[in-house]
Amino acid sequence: QVQLVQSGAEVKKLGSSVKISCKASGGTFSRFAINWVRQAPGQGLEWMGEIIPLFASTNHAEKFQGRVTMTADESTSTAYMELTSLTSDDTAVYYCAKVGEGYYYHSSGYSYGDAFDIWGQGTMVSVSS
Amino acid sequence: EIVLTQSPGTLSLSPGERATLSCRASQSVSSSYLAWYQQKPGQAPRLLIYGVSRRATGIPDRFSGSGSGTDFTLTISRLEPEDFAVYYCQQYDDSPPHTFGQGTKLEI
């Protein structure tokens, strides 16, 4: 059974950066499509982006262009998401989530065709002055 | 980008009753790439339904999904106390972003 375990809560200053880890156990990490989703306090779920180590591909929501970097270390089965130039609007719980292994890979560099079947426990990021 | 609109925003029901939650897409969701998630306070979302109507592993059969094109429904046949939570639909169609609906809160 695959499990995703995320790093702990972070408190950051305005304008700084945060890097969150998501360590997988079980399964074949390189074949995973790991997505990042965030949830501001009292709000809904917002898709941020995705990394697929097998194809060395990433893609992300347009609103995070230039601020988000997703990487993966296959040797430790860990995915990372770094968000820079933090504002108070970035205060949220950040989740990693694995796509079900029935996904398809599109040549443009993203997965489709399967839902997010395993989620990490979430990482709270608080941004303040 | 496909926008998903869920209704109602809040649904107040009692245990034993039937719940019907709606998710409408701004354009057709191809190949039935539509999922439903349940989220309880302080917890990560949990996959309930994928492919419009397929129950994820371990999900009780009181949960069912239906629909096609732009209109989708999650039905909970007989509410149990543990079903009171927030429910999100999501499309994972053939291009990102893999958007979520804004959620429906199911309350007692």
GROMACS .gro file of C-alpha atoms in nm:
model
  237
    1GLN     CA    1   0.000   0.000   0.000
    2VAL     CA    2   0.147   0.333  -0.105
    3GLN     CA    3   0.175   0.604   0.157
    4LEU     CA    4   0.279   0.967   0.120
    5VAL     CA    5   0.433   1.142   0.420
    6GLN     CA    6   0.491   1.515   0.406
    7SER     CA    7   0.728   1.741   0.595
    8GLY     CA    8   0.616   1.942   0.893
    9ALA     CA    9   0.451   2.279   0.933
   10GLU     CA   10   0.637   2.592   0.827
   11VAL     CA   11   0.621   2.955   0.935
   12LYS     CA   12   0.762   3.191   0.674
   13LYS     CA   13   0.818   3.562   0.629
   14LEU     CA   14   0.668   3.764   0.348
   15GLY     CA   15   0.881   3.739   0.036
   16SER     CA   16   1.063   3.424   0.144
   17SER     CA   17   1.042   3.071   0.003
   18VAL     CA   18   0.921   2.737   0.128
   19LYS     CA   19   1.014   2.388   0.018
   20ILE     CA   20   0.788   2.099   0.115
   21SER     CA   21   0.875   1.732   0.082
   22CYS     CA   22   0.651   1.434   0.010
   23LYS     CA   23   0.810   1.094   0.073
   24ALA     CA   24   0.652   0.787  -0.080
   25SER     CA   25   0.668   0.437   0.060
   26GLY     CA   26   0.554   0.136  -0.136
   27GLY     CA   27   0.508   0.122  -0.510
   28THR     CA   28   0.743   0.230  -0.788
   29PHE     CA   29   0.810   0.598  -0.728
   30SER     CA   30   0.948   0.677  -1.070
   31ARG     CA   31   0.617   0.578  -1.228
   32PHE     CA   32   0.412   0.800  -0.999
   33ALA     CA   33   0.250   1.123  -1.111
   34ILE     CA   34   0.265   1.341  -0.800
   35ASN     CA   35   0.036   1.641  -0.786
   36TRP     CA   36   0.035   1.933  -0.547
   37VAL     CA   37  -0.291   2.080  -0.418
   38ARG     CA   38  -0.336   2.358  -0.165
   39GLN     CA   39  -0.620   2.469   0.057
   40ALA     CA   40  -0.637   2.813   0.215
   41PRO     CA   41  -0.808   2.835   0.555
   42GLY     CA   42  -1.180   2.768   0.518
   43GLN     CA   43  -1.149   2.746   0.141
   44GLY     CA   44  -1.163   2.478  -0.128
   45LEU     CA   45  -0.898   2.277  -0.307
   46GLU     CA   46  -0.668   2.443  -0.557
   47TRP     CA   47  -0.459   2.239  -0.801
   48MET     CA   48  -0.104   2.370  -0.827
   49GLY     CA   49   0.089   2.134  -1.049
   50GLU     CA   50   0.235   1.794  -1.116
   51ILE     CA   51   0.563   1.608  -1.158
   52ILE     CA   52   0.613   1.273  -1.331
   53PRO     CA   53   0.966   1.145  -1.263
   54LEU     CA   54   0.953   0.869  -1.525
   55PHE     CA   55   0.916   1.127  -1.800
   56ALA     CA   56   1.110   1.403  -1.625
   57SER     CA   57   0.812   1.628  -1.680
   58THR     CA   58   0.640   1.895  -1.476
   59ASN     CA   59   0.346   2.122  -1.535
   60HIS     CA   60   0.171   2.376  -1.318
   61ALA     CA   61  -0.122   2.610  -1.298
   62GLU     CA   62  -0.068   2.937  -1.479
   63LYS     CA   63  -0.113   3.145  -1.163
   64PHE     CA   64   0.204   2.996  -1.015
   65GLN     CA   65   0.416   3.063  -1.323
   66GLY     CA   66   0.763   3.171  -1.219
   67ARG     CA   67   0.707   3.094  -0.849
   68VAL     CA   68   0.674   2.718  -0.824
   69THR     CA   69   0.933   2.448  -0.878
   70MET     CA   70   0.856   2.079  -0.848
   71THR     CA   71   1.136   1.825  -0.830
   72ALA     CA   72   1.179   1.460  -0.740
   73ASP     CA   73   1.460   1.251  -0.596
   74GLU     CA   74   1.410   0.894  -0.711
   75SER     CA   75   1.687   0.766  -0.483
   76THR     CA   76   1.479   0.861  -0.178
   77SER     CA   77   1.131   0.836  -0.337
   78THR     CA   78   1.068   1.197  -0.241
   79ALA     CA   79   0.893   1.475  -0.431
   80TYR     CA   80   0.947   1.841  -0.349
   81MET     CA   81   0.751   2.157  -0.413
   82GLU     CA   82   0.917   2.495  -0.368
   83LEU     CA   83   0.715   2.815  -0.373
   84THR     CA   84   0.894   3.151  -0.379
   85SER     CA   85   0.802   3.516  -0.318
   86LEU     CA   86   0.550   3.418  -0.054
   87THR     CA   87   0.258   3.647   0.028
   88SER     CA   88  -0.014   3.616   0.290
   89ASP     CA   89  -0.233   3.460   0.021
   90ASP     CA   90  -0.001   3.160   0.021
   91THR     CA   91  -0.101   3.071   0.377
   92ALA     CA   92  -0.259   2.730   0.329
   93VAL     CA   93  -0.234   2.358   0.382
   94TYR     CA   94  -0.035   2.203   0.099
   95TYR     CA   95  -0.103   1.846  -0.005
   96CYS     CA   96   0.079   1.608  -0.233
   97ALA     CA   97  -0.136   1.348  -0.405
   98LYS     CA   98  -0.055   1.054  -0.624
   99VAL     CA   99  -0.244   0.986  -0.945
  100GLY     CA  100  -0.385   0.636  -0.981
  101GLU     CA  101  -0.161   0.412  -1.187
  102GLY     CA  102  -0.413   0.387  -1.468
  103TYR     CA  103  -0.309   0.731  -1.590
  104TYR     CA  104  -0.205   0.816  -1.941
  105TYR     CA  105   0.092   1.033  -2.027
  106HIS     CA  106   0.040   1.307  -2.281
  107SER     CA  107   0.334   1.403  -2.499
  108SER     CA  108   0.290   1.764  -2.385
  109GLY     CA  109   0.410   1.654  -2.043
  110TYR     CA  110   0.116   1.578  -1.818
  111SER     CA  111  -0.094   1.292  -1.691
  112TYR     CA  112  -0.463   1.243  -1.746
  113GLY     CA  113  -0.718   0.971  -1.712
  114ASP     CA  114  -0.698   0.879  -1.344
  115ALA     CA  115  -0.789   1.045  -1.017
  116PHE     CA  116  -0.581   1.124  -0.708
  117ASP     CA  117  -0.597   0.801  -0.514
  118ILE     CA  118  -0.344   0.859  -0.233
  119TRP     CA  119  -0.290   1.186  -0.047
  120GLY     CA  120  -0.027   1.304   0.194
  121GLN     CA  121  -0.135   1.429   0.534
  122GLY     CA  122  -0.083   1.793   0.443
  123THR     CA  123   0.171   2.060   0.541
  124MET     CA  124   0.055   2.387   0.693
  125VAL     CA  125   0.244   2.690   0.566
  126SER     CA  126   0.184   3.018   0.747
  127VAL     CA  127   0.313   3.339   0.592
  128SER     CA  128   0.334   3.657   0.796
  129SER     CA  129   0.535   3.970   0.835
  130GLU     CA  130  -0.984   2.558  -1.844
  131ILE     CA  131  -1.285   2.359  -1.728
  132VAL     CA  132  -1.472   2.527  -1.441
  133LEU     CA  133  -1.672   2.302  -1.209
  134THR     CA  134  -1.968   2.444  -1.017
  135GLN     CA  135  -2.112   2.244  -0.730
  136SER     CA  136  -2.455   2.280  -0.580
  137PRO     CA  137  -2.586   2.329  -0.327
  138GLY     CA  138  -2.316   2.502  -0.128
  139THR     CA  139  -2.453   2.352   0.192
  140LEU     CA  140  -2.692   2.060   0.230
  141SER     CA  141  -2.864   2.000   0.563
  142LEU     CA  142  -2.996   1.648   0.612
  143SER     CA  143  -3.037   1.384   0.882
  144PRO     CA  144  -2.888   1.037   0.919
  145GLY     CA  145  -3.083   0.784   0.716
  146GLU     CA  146  -3.182   1.037   0.450
  147ARG     CA  147  -3.068   1.042   0.088
  148ALA     CA  148  -2.819   1.305  -0.029
  149THR     CA  149  -2.786   1.428  -0.385
  150LEU     CA  150  -2.492   1.652  -0.473
  151SER     CA  151  -2.448   1.816  -0.812
  152CYS     CA  152  -2.141   1.911  -1.015
  153ARG     CA  153  -2.173   2.102  -1.340
  154ALA     CA  154  -1.884   2.156  -1.581
  155SER     CA  155  -1.836   2.460  -1.805
  156GLN     CA  156  -1.761   2.228  -2.095
  157SER     CA  157  -1.793   1.858  -2.158
  158VAL     CA  158  -1.567   1.634  -1.952
  159SER     CA  159  -1.438   1.383  -2.200
  160SER     CA  160  -1.402   1.012  -2.134
  161SER     CA  161  -1.581   1.038  -1.800
  162TYR     CA  162  -1.276   1.177  -1.621
  163LEU     CA  163  -1.469   1.300  -1.320
  164ALA     CA  164  -1.401   1.215  -0.955
  165TRP     CA  165  -1.553   1.288  -0.614
  166TYR     CA  166  -1.361   1.334  -0.290
  167GLN     CA  167  -1.471   1.352   0.072
  168GLN     CA  168  -1.291   1.575   0.321
  169LYS     CA  169  -1.346   1.582   0.695
  170PRO     CA  170  -1.214   1.861   0.920
  171GLY     CA  171  -0.839   1.843   0.971
  172GLN     CA  172  -0.799   1.558   0.724
  173ALA     CA  173  -0.675   1.520   0.370
  174PRO     CA  174  -0.932   1.456   0.098
  175ARG     CA  175  -1.021   1.093   0.029
  176LEU     CA  176  -1.108   0.956  -0.312
  177LEU     CA  177  -1.464   0.824  -0.323
  178ILE     CA  178  -1.559   0.794  -0.688
  179TYR     CA  179  -1.356   0.803  -1.010
  180GLY     CA  180  -1.452   0.762  -1.373
  181VAL     CA  181  -1.791   0.919  -1.286
  182SER     CA  182  -1.930   0.604  -1.124
  183ARG     CA  183  -1.652   0.372  -1.004
  184ARG     CA  184  -1.612   0.342  -0.629
  185ALA     CA  185  -1.259   0.363  -0.496
  186THR     CA  186  -1.120   0.083  -0.282
  187GLY     CA  187  -1.303   0.043   0.045
  188ILE     CA  188  -1.582   0.288  -0.030
  189PRO     CA  189  -1.925   0.166   0.084
  190ASP     CA  190  -2.189   0.099  -0.178
  191ARG     CA  191  -2.419   0.366  -0.037
  192PHE     CA  192  -2.201   0.608  -0.237
  193SER     CA  193  -2.273   0.622  -0.608
  194GLY     CA  194  -2.187   0.853  -0.894
  195SER     CA  195  -2.360   0.922  -1.221
  196GLY     CA  196  -2.377   1.165  -1.509
  197SER     CA  197  -2.208   1.249  -1.836
  198GLY     CA  198  -2.098   1.543  -2.044
  199THR     CA  199  -2.138   1.846  -1.820
  200ASP     CA  200  -2.371   1.725  -1.544
  201PHE     CA  201  -2.267   1.488  -1.269
  202THR     CA  202  -2.420   1.367  -0.943
  203LEU     CA  203  -2.295   1.207  -0.625
  204THR     CA  204  -2.565   1.021  -0.434
  205ILE     CA  205  -2.541   0.889  -0.081
  206SER     CA  206  -2.833   0.652  -0.043
  207ARG     CA  207  -2.868   0.644   0.336
  208LEU     CA  208  -2.660   0.889   0.532
  209GLU     CA  209  -2.448   0.760   0.815
  210PRO     CA  210  -2.315   0.997   1.086
  211GLU     CA  211  -1.963   0.968   0.943
  212ASP     CA  212  -2.078   1.095   0.601
  213PHE     CA  213  -2.119   1.453   0.717
  214ALA     CA  214  -1.825   1.627   0.554
  215VAL     CA  215  -1.732   1.843   0.255
  216TYR     CA  216  -1.745   1.687  -0.091
  217TYR     CA  217  -1.551   1.802  -0.396
  218CYS     CA  218  -1.577   1.702  -0.758
  219GLN     CA  219  -1.272   1.712  -0.983
  220GLN     CA  220  -1.209   1.672  -1.352
  221TYR     CA  221  -0.890   1.507  -1.474
  222ASP     CA  222  -0.955   1.549  -1.841
  223ASP     CA  223  -0.689   1.538  -2.105
  224SER     CA  224  -0.525   1.868  -2.018
  225PRO     CA  225  -0.437   2.047  -1.693
  226PRO     CA  226  -0.534   2.220  -1.477
  227HIS     CA  227  -0.713   1.937  -1.304
  228THR     CA  228  -0.969   2.165  -1.148
  229PHE     CA  229  -1.188   2.106  -0.844
  230GLY     CA  230  -1.535   2.231  -0.772
  231GLN     CA  231  -1.577   2.470  -0.480
  232GLY     CA  232  -1.725   2.199  -0.259
  233THR     CA  233  -2.057   2.108  -0.099
  234LYS     CA  234  -2.079   2.093   0.278
  235LEU     CA  235  -2.306   1.816   0.397
  236GLU     CA  236  -2.424   1.896   0.749
  237ILE     CA  237  -2.668   1.756   0.998
   0.00000   0.00000   0.00000
